Coordinates of C-alpha atoms and ligand atoms in Angstrom, one line a residue:
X286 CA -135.3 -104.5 -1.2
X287 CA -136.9 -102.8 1.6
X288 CA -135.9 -99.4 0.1
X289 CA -137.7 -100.5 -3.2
X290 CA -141.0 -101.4 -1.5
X291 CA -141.0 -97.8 0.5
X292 CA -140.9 -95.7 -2.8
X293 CA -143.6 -98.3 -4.5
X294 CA -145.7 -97.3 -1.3
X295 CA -145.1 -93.6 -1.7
X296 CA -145.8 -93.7 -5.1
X297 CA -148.8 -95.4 -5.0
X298 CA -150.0 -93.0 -2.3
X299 CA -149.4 -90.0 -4.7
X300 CA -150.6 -91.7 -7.3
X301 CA -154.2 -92.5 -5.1
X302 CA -153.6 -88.7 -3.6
X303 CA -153.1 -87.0 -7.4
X304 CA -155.9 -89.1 -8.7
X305 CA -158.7 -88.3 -6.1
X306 CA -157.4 -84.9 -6.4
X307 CA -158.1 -84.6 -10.0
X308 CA -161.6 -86.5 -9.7
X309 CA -162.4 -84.2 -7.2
X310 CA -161.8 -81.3 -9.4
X311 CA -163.4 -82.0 -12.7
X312 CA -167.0 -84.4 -12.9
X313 CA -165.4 -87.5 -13.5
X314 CA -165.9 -88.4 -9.8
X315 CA -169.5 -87.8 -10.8
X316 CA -169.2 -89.9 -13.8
X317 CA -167.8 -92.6 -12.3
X318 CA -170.3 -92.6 -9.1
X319 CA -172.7 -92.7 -11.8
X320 CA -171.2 -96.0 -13.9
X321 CA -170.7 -97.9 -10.1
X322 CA -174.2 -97.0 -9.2
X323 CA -175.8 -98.2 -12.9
X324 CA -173.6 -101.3 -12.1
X325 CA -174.5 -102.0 -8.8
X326 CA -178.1 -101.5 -9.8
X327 CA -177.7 -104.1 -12.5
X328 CA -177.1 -106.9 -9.5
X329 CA -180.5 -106.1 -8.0
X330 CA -184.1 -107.1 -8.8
X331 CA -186.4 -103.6 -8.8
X332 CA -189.7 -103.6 -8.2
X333 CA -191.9 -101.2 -9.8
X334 CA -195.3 -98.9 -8.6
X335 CA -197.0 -96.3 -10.7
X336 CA -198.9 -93.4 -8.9
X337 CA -200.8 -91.6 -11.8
X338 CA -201.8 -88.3 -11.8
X339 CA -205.9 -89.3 -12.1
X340 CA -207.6 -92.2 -11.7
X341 CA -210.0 -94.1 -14.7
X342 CA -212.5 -90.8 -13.5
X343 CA -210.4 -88.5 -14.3
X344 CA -210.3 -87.6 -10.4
X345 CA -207.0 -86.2 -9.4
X346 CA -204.8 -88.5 -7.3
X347 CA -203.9 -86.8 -3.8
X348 CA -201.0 -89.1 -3.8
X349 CA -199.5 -87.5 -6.8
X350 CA -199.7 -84.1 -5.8
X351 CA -197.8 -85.1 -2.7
X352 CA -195.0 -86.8 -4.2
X353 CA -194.6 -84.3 -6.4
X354 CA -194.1 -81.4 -3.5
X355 CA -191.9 -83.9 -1.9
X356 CA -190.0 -84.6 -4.7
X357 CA -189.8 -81.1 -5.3
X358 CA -188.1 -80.6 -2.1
X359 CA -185.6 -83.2 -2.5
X360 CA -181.8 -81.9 -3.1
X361 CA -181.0 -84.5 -5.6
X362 CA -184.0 -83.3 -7.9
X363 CA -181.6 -80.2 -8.0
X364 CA -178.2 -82.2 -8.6
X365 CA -180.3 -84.3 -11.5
X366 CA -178.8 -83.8 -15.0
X367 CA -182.2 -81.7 -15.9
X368 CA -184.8 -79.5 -13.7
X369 CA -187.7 -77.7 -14.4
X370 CA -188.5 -74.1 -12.4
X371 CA -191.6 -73.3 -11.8
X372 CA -193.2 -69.7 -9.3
X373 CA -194.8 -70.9 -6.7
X374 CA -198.0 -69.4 -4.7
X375 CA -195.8 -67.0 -3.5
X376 CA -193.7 -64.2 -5.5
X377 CA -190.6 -65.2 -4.2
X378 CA -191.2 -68.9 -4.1
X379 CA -189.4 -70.7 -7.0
X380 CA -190.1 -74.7 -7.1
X381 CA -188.0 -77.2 -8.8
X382 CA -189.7 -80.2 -10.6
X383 CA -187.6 -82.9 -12.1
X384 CA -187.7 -83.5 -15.7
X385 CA -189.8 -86.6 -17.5
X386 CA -187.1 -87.9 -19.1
X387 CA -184.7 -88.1 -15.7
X388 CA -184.6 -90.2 -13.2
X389 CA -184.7 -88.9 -9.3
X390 CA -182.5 -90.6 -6.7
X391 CA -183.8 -90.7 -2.8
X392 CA -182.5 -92.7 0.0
X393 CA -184.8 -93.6 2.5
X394 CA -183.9 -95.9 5.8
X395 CA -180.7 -96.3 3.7
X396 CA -182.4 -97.8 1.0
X397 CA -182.3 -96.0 -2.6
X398 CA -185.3 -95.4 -4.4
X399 CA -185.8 -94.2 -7.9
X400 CA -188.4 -91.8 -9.1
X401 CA -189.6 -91.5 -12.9
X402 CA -192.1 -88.6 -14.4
X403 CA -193.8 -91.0 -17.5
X404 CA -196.8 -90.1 -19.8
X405 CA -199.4 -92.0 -19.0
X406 CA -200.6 -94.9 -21.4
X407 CA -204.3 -94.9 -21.0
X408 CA -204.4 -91.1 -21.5
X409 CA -203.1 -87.6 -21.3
X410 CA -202.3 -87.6 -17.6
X411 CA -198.9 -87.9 -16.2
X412 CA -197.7 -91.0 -13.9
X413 CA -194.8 -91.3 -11.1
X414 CA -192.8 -94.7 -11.3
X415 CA -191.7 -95.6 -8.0
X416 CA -188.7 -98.3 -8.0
X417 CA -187.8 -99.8 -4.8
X418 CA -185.4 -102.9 -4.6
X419 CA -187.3 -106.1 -4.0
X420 CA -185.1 -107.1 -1.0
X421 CA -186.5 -103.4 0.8
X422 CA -189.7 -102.9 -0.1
X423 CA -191.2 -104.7 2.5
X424 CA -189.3 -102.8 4.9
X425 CA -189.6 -99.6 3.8
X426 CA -192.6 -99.0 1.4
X427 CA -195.2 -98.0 3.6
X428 CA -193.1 -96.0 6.1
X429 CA -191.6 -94.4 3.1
X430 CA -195.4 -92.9 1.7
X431 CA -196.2 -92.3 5.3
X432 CA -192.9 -90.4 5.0
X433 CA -193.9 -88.4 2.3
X434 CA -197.4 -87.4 3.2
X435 CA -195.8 -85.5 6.1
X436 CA -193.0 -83.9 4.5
X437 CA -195.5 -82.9 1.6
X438 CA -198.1 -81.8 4.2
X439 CA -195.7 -79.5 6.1
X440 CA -194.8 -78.3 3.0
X441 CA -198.1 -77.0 1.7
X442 CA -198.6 -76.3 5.5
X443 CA -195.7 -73.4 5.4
X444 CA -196.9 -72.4 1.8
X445 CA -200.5 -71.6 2.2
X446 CA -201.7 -68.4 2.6
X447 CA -202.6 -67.5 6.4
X448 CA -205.8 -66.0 6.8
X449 CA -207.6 -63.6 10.0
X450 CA -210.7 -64.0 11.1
X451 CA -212.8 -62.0 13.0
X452 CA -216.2 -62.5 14.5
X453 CA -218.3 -60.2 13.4
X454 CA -220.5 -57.7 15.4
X455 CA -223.4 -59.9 17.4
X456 CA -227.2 -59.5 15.5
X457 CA -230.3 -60.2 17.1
X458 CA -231.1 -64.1 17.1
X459 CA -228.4 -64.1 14.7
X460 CA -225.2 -66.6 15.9
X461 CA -221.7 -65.2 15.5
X462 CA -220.0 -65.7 12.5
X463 CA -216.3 -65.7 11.4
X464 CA -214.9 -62.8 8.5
X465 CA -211.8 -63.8 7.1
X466 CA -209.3 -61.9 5.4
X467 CA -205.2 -62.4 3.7
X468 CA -203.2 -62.7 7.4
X469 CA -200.0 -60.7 6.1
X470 CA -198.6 -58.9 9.3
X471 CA -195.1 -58.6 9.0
X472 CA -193.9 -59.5 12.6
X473 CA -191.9 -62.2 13.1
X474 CA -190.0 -63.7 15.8
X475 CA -187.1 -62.1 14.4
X476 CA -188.8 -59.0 14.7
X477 CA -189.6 -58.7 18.1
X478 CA -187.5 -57.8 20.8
X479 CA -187.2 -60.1 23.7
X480 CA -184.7 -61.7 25.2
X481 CA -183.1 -64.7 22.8
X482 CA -183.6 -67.6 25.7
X483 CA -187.3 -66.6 25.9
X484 CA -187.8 -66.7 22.4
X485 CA -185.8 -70.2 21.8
X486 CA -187.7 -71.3 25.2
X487 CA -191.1 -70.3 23.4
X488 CA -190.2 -71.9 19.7
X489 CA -189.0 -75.3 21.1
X490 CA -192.5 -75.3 23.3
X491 CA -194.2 -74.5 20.3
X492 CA -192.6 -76.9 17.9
X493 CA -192.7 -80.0 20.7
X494 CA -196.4 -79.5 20.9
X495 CA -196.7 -80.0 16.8
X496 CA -194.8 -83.2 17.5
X497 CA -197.4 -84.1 20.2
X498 CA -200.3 -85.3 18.8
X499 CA -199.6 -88.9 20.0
X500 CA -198.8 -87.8 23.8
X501 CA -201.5 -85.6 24.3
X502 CA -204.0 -88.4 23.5
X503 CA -202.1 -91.0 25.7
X504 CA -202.7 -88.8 28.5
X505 CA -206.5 -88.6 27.8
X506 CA -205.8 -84.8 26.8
X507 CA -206.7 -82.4 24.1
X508 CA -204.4 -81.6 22.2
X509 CA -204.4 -78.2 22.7
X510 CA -202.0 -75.5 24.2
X511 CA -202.7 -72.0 25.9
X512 CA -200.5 -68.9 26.5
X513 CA -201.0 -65.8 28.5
X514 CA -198.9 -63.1 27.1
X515 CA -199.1 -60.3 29.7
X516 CA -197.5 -57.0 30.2
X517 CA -198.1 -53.2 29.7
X518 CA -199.6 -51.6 26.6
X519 CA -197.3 -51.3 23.6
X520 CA -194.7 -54.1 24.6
X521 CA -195.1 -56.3 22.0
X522 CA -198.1 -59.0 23.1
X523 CA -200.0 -58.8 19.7
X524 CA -197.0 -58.7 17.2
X525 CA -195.7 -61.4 19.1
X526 CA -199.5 -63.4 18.3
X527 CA -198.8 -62.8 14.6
X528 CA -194.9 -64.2 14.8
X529 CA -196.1 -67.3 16.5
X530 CA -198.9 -67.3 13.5
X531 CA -196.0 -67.3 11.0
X532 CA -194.3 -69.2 13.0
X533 CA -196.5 -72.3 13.0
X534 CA -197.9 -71.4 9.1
X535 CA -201.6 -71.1 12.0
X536 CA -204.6 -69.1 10.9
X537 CA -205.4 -67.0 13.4
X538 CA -208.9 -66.6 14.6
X539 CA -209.3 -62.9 17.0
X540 CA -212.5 -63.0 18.8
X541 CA -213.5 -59.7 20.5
X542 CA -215.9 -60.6 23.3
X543 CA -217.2 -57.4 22.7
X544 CA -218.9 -58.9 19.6
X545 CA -220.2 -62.0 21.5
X546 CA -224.3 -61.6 22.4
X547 CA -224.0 -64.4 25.4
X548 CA -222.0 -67.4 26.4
X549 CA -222.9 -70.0 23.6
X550 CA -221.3 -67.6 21.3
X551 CA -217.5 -68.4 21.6
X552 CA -218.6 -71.9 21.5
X553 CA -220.2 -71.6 18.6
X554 CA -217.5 -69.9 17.3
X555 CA -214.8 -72.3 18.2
X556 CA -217.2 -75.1 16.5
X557 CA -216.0 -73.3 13.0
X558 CA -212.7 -72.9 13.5
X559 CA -209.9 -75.6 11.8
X560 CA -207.3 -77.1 13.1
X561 CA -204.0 -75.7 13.0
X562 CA -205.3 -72.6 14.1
X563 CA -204.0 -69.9 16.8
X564 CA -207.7 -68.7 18.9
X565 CA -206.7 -65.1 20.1
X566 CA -208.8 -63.4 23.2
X567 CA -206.8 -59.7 23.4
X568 CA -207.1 -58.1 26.7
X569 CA -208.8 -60.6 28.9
X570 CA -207.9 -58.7 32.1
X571 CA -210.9 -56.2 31.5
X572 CA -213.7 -59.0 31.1
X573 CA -212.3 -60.7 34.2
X574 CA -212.0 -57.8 36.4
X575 CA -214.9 -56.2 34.6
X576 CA -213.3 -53.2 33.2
X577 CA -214.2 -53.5 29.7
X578 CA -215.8 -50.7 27.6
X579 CA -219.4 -52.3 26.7
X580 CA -221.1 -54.2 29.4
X581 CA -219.9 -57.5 28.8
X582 CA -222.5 -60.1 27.4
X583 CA -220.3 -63.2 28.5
X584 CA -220.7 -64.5 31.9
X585 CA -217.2 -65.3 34.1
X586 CA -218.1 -69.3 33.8
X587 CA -218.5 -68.4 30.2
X588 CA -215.5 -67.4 29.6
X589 CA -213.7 -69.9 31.7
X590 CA -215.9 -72.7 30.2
X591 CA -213.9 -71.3 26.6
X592 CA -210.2 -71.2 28.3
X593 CA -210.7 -74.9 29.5
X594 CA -212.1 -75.4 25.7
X595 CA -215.0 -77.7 27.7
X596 CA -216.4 -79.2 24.5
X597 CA -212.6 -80.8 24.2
X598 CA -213.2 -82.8 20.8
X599 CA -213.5 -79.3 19.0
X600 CA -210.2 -77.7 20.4
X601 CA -207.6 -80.4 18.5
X602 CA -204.7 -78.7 17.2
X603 CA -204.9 -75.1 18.1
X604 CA -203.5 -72.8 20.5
X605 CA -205.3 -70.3 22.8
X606 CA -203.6 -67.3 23.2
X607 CA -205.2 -64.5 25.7
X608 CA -203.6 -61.1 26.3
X609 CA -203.4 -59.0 29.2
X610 CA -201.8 -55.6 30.0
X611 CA -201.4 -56.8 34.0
X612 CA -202.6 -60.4 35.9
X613 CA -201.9 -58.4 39.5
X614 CA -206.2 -58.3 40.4
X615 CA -206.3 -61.9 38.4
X616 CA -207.6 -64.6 41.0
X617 CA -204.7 -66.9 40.1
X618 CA -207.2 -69.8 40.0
X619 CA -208.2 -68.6 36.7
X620 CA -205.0 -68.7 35.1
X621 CA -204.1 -72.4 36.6
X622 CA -202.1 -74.5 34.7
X623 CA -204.1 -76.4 32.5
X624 CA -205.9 -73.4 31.8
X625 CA -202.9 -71.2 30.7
X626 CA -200.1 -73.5 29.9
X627 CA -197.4 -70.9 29.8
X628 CA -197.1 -67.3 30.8
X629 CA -195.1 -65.0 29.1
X630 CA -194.4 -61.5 30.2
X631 CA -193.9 -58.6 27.8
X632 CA -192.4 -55.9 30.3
X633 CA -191.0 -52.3 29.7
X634 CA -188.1 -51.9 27.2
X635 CA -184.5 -51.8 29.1
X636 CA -181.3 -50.7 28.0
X637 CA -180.7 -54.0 26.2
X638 CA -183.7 -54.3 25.0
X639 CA -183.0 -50.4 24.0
X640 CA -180.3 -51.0 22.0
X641 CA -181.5 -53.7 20.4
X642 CA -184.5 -51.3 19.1
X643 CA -181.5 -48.7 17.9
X644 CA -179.7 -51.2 16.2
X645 CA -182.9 -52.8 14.0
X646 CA -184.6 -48.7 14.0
X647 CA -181.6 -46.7 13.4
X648 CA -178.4 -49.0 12.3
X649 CA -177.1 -47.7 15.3
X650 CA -174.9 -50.8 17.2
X651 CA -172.6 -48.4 19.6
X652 CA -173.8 -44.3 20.2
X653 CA -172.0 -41.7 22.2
X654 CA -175.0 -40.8 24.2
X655 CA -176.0 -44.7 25.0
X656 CA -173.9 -44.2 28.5
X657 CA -176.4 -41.7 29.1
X658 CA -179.6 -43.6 28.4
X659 CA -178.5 -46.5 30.4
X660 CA -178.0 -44.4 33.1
X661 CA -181.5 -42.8 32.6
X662 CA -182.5 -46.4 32.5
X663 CA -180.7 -47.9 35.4
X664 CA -182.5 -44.7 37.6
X665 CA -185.8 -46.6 37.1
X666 CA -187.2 -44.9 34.3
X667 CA -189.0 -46.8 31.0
X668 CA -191.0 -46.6 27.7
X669 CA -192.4 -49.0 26.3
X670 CA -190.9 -50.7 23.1
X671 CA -193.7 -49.1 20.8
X672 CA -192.7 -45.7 22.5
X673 CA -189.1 -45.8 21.5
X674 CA -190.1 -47.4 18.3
X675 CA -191.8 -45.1 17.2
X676 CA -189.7 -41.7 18.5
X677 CA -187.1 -43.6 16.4
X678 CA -188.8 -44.4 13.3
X679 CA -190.4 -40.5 13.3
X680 CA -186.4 -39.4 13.7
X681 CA -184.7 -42.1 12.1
X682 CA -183.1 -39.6 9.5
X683 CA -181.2 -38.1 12.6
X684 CA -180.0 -40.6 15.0
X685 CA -178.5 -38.1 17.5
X686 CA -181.8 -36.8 18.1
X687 CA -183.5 -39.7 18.4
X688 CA -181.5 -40.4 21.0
X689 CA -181.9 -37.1 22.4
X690 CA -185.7 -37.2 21.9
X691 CA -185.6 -40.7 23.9
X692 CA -183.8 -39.3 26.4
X693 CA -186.0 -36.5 27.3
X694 CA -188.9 -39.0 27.2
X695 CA -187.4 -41.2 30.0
X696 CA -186.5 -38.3 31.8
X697 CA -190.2 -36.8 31.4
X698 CA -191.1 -40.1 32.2
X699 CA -189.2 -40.2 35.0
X700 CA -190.5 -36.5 36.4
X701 CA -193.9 -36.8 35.8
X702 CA -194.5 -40.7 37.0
X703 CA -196.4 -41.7 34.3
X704 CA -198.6 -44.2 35.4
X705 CA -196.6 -47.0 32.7
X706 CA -194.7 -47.8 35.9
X707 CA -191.3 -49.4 36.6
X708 CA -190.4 -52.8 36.1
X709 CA -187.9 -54.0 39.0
X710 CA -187.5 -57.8 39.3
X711 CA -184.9 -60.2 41.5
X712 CA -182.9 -60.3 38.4
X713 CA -183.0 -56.5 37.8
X714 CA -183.6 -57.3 33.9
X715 CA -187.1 -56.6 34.2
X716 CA -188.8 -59.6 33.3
X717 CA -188.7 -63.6 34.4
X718 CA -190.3 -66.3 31.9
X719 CA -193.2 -68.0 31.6
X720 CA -192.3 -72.3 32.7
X721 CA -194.7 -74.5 30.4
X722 CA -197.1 -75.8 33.5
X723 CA -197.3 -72.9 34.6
X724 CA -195.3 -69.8 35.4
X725 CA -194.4 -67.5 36.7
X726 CA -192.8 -64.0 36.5
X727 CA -190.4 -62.6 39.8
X728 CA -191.4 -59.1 38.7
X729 CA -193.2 -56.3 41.0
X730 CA -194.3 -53.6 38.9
X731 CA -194.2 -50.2 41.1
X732 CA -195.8 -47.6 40.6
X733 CA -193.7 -44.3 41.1
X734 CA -195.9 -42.6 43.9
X735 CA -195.4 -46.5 45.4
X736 CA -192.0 -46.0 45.1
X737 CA -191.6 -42.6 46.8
X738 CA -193.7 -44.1 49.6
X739 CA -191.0 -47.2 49.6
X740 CA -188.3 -44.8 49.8
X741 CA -189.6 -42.5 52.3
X742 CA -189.5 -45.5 54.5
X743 CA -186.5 -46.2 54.1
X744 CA -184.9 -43.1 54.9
X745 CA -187.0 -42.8 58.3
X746 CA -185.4 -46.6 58.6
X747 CA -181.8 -45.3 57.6
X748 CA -182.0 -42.4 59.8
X749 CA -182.8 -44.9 63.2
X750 CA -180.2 -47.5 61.6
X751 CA -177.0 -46.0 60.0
X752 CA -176.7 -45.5 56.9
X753 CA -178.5 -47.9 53.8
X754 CA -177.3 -47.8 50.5
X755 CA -180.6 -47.1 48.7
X756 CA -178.6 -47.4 45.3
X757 CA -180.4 -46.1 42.4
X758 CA -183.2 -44.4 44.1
X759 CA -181.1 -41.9 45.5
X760 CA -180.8 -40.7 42.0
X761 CA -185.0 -41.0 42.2
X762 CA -185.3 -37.2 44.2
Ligands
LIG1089 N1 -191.0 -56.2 22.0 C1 -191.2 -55.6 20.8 N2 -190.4 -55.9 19.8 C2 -190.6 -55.2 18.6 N3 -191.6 -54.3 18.3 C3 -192.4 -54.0 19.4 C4 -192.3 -54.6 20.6 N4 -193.3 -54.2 21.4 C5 -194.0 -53.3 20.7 N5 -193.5 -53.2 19.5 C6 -194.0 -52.4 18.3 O1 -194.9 -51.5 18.9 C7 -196.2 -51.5 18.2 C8 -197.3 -52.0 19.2 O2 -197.0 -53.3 19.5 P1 -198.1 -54.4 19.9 O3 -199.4 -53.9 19.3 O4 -197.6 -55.7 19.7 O5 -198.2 -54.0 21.5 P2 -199.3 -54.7 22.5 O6 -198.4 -55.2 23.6 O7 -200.2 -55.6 21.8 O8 -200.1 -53.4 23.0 P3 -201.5 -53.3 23.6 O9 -201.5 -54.0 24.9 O10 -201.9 -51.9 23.6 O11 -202.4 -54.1 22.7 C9 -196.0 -52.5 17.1 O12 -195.8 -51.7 15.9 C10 -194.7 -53.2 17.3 O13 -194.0 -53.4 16.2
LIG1090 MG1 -202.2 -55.7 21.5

């Protein structure tokens, strides 16, 4: 008997084993999903809500647009039984609407909904039929259109076209006004070369402040953030502005305070920007330390009055971003937190950072002379990304003598102690972060006659002591 029961077991098991097997491989596991489900439904009570397209004015219903991007965006409208494609805004950009005569399954606080596309009766205008079991609907109806407007508005958010404004040149008794134009840089945070903890440190502080709306105002704060991006010319600061742009789907508003005629104007210009918006002041350093090219027409507290965005209930949902090529002769009061939130340090390229730029430049991942650059670079020696960029784009048909062509830069860099500089910091990689609250970098940029000078005392040191190890700046003479 017992023998009996096993092979009933281990038939049934195949049986169950074979049977799944075949579902699994032909739609009938679809089909039958389908049948339960159709069941099931048929031991509920639905309740229905219609969201037309326009109302009795013929005035288009916001709510319908946004279901219908959410909708769009939904997996199932793509599993349905039919789809229509549509091009969206952007070439590339295919959208998926679900067919009148099917029905659209979403889940939602592990309720299901159903969504219908019907003709409207009173006129030519479409309508969405909403039905929601009347045991949820209380629980989940509102939170479920609250739902949508945000997954509809991020949508549209990282679909419309980013724009650039300027402010244009300052006319007598004439305020500053914003030009805008199509924002199509190409830089990207994939683009740009930094070090991969930096850039996920700087994403996640950008996408918790989108989500902080709420906290901000609990504090009593604007809802505003500000970043310093500092470091020598060519290193990346204003490509890295655009990738945050695209980043964030932010317009980005550039005002040259070259432009402005006296301090109201960046206030007036801040009045007329919108939310979601990046607010870019390039090259701060030479209004602060009074280095820039045209006598500046905005006062210190002027500017200052701007960074602390003083007339607060204008600054909601942007981010100030100001650039500098060094902080060194910046009283640090200025660049309090509060004032900058996070500093971010663009430094000279390294050999990592190097071979990163040879790899995304030249296709090149390993190089028989790369022993020889990092040696260059471990002497001291640097370019700055947009140098080695750009030797390598103008040689890119010949990678050996791009290399060779960035070697004898570094080592004419080297010579001639260009006044770029050397990046040295406690870590020896050249560059610390910027902490949201405030930052700072470890590095000490020295200048090569600084470092001769450094040296020199050293040896006169070594001589009375022993012997030091002065590592790579042996190499320096
Ligand atoms: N870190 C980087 N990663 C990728 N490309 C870079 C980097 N730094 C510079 N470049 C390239 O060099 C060129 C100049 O870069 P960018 O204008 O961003 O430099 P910058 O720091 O703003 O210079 P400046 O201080 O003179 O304004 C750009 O074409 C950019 O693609
Ligand atoms: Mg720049």
């Amino acid at each position: 008997m017992f023998v009996i029961n096993v092979i009933v077991l281990i038939l049934l098991i195949t049986f169950i084993v074979l049977f799944k097997r075949i579902l699994s491989k032909t739609s009938l596991l679809y089909v039958v999903k389908k049948w339960w489900r159709v069941f099931e439904d048929r031991c509920h009570v639905y309740q229905s809500f219609k969201i037309p397209e326009h109302n009795d004015l013929y005035q288009e219903n916001q709510l319908y647009r946004k279901v219908q991007t959410y909708l769009s965006s939904l997996t199932s409208v793509e599993d349905s039984d039919y789809a229509n494609l549509f091009s969206g805004n952007k070439s590339n950009e295919i959208q998926v609407h679900f067919d009148q005569n099917d029905a659209v399954l979403d889940t939602f606080l592990s309720a299901r909904v159903y969504w219908k596309n019907e003709k409207s009766e009173k006129n030519q205008s479409r309508v969405f039929v909403l039905k929601v079991r009347r045991k949820d609907k209380r629980r989940i109806l509102r939170p479920y259109l609250q739902h949508i407007h945000t997954i509809s508005d991020e949508i549209e958010q990282r679909r419309k076209e980013l724009r650039l404004y300027v402010n244009s040149e300052a006319e007598i008794g004439l305020a500053n006004r914003w030009i805008s134009m199509p924002f199509t840089h190409p830089a990207s945070f994939d683009t740009i070369v930094m070090d991969s903890d930096l850039k996920s440190k700087v994403k996640t502080d950008l996408e918790n402040f989108l989500k902080s709306k709420q906290y901000y105002h609990k504090l009593g704060r604007v809802w505003k953030r500000s970043y310093l991006l500092y470091g020598p010319s060519g290193t990346g600061k204003s490509s890295f502005v655009s990738a945050m742009a695209k980043f964030l789907s932010y317009d980005v508003y550039n005002i040259d305070l070259n432009r402005v005629a006296d301090d109201s104007d960046p206030k007036l210009l801040l009045l007329q920007t919108k939310p979601k918006a990046l607010i870019v002041i390039e090259d701060l350093d030479r209004f602060l330390v009074g280095k820039s090219t045209s006598a500046p027409t905005i006062s210190l507290s002027g500017i200052l009055n701007f960074m602390d965005g003083i007339f607060s209930g204008v600054g909601e949902e942007r981010i100030m971003i100001f650039t500098m090529n060094t902080k060194e002769q910046i009283d640090p009061q200025i660049l309090r937190p509060g004032r900058i939130d996070f500093h971010l340090h663009f430094p000279l390229c390294d050999f990592p950072r190097f071979k990163t730029l040879a790899n995304s430049h030249l296709g090149l991942k390993v190089h028989k002379l790369f022993p020889q650059v990092e040696e260059i670079f471990q002497t001291g020696a640097s370019l700055s990304p947009a140098e080695i960029g750009e030797i390598m784009i103008s040689n890119r048909s010949s990678p050996s003598r791009a290399l060779r062509t960035v070697i004898t830069a570094l080592q004419s860099n080297k010579q001639n102690g260009a006044s770029l500089g050397l990046t040295h910091s406690s870590s020896g990689r050249g560059e610390e972060v910027g902490e949201p609250g405030g930052v700072i970098c470890r590095e000490s940029v020295h200048t090569v006659r600084e470092f001769r000078k450094l040296y020199g005392l050293l040896r006169r040191s070594r001589r009375q002591e022993g012997s030091m190890d002065l590592g790579s700046t042996e190499k320096e003479n």
